[in-house]
Amino acid sequence: MTVGVMRVVLHLPESGSLKSKRQVVSGLARALTFVERHSDGAQITDVSTELVRL
């Protein structure tokens, strides 16, 4: 059963390199994993990352 859906769009103009952008995304992924592990009944089923150049 899906209870909630979240979509996050990040604009990182100060992050000039792909490495720095990936560090931000991996930090968010670690935070989501922490929430999933420490919340009763919370389960993250799908995470996708797409880098779009503006």
C-alpha positions as CSV (number, residue, x, y, z in Angstrom):
1,M,0.0,0.0,0.0
2,T,1.4,3.4,-1.0
3,V,0.8,6.0,1.6
4,G,2.9,8.9,0.2
5,V,4.9,9.9,-2.8
6,M,7.6,12.6,-2.7
7,R,9.4,14.2,-5.6
8,V,12.4,16.4,-4.9
9,V,13.9,18.8,-7.4
10,L,17.3,20.3,-6.4
11,H,18.9,23.3,-8.1
12,L,22.6,23.4,-7.1
13,P,24.1,26.4,-9.0
14,E,27.1,26.6,-6.6
15,S,28.0,23.0,-7.3
16,G,30.0,23.3,-10.5
17,S,31.3,19.8,-10.7
18,L,29.4,16.5,-11.1
19,K,31.3,15.2,-8.0
20,S,29.9,17.8,-5.7
21,K,26.3,17.3,-7.0
22,R,26.7,13.5,-6.4
23,Q,27.8,14.2,-2.9
24,V,24.6,16.2,-2.2
25,V,22.4,13.4,-3.7
26,S,24.2,10.6,-1.8
27,G,23.8,12.6,1.5
28,L,20.1,12.8,0.9
29,A,20.0,9.0,0.1
30,R,21.7,8.3,3.3
31,A,19.2,10.4,5.2
32,L,16.3,8.5,3.6
33,T,18.0,5.2,4.5
34,F,18.3,6.4,8.1
35,V,14.6,7.3,8.3
36,E,13.6,4.0,6.8
37,R,15.7,2.0,9.3
38,H,14.5,3.9,12.4
39,S,10.8,4.3,11.6
40,D,8.3,1.6,12.3
41,G,6.6,0.6,9.2
42,A,8.3,3.0,6.9
43,Q,9.6,1.5,3.7
44,I,11.2,3.2,0.7
45,T,10.6,1.2,-2.4
46,D,12.0,3.3,-5.2
47,V,14.7,5.9,-5.5
48,S,15.9,7.3,-8.8
49,T,18.4,10.0,-9.7
50,E,18.4,12.1,-12.8
51,L,20.9,14.9,-13.4
52,V,19.6,17.5,-15.7
53,R,21.8,20.3,-17.1
54,L,20.1,23.6,-17.2
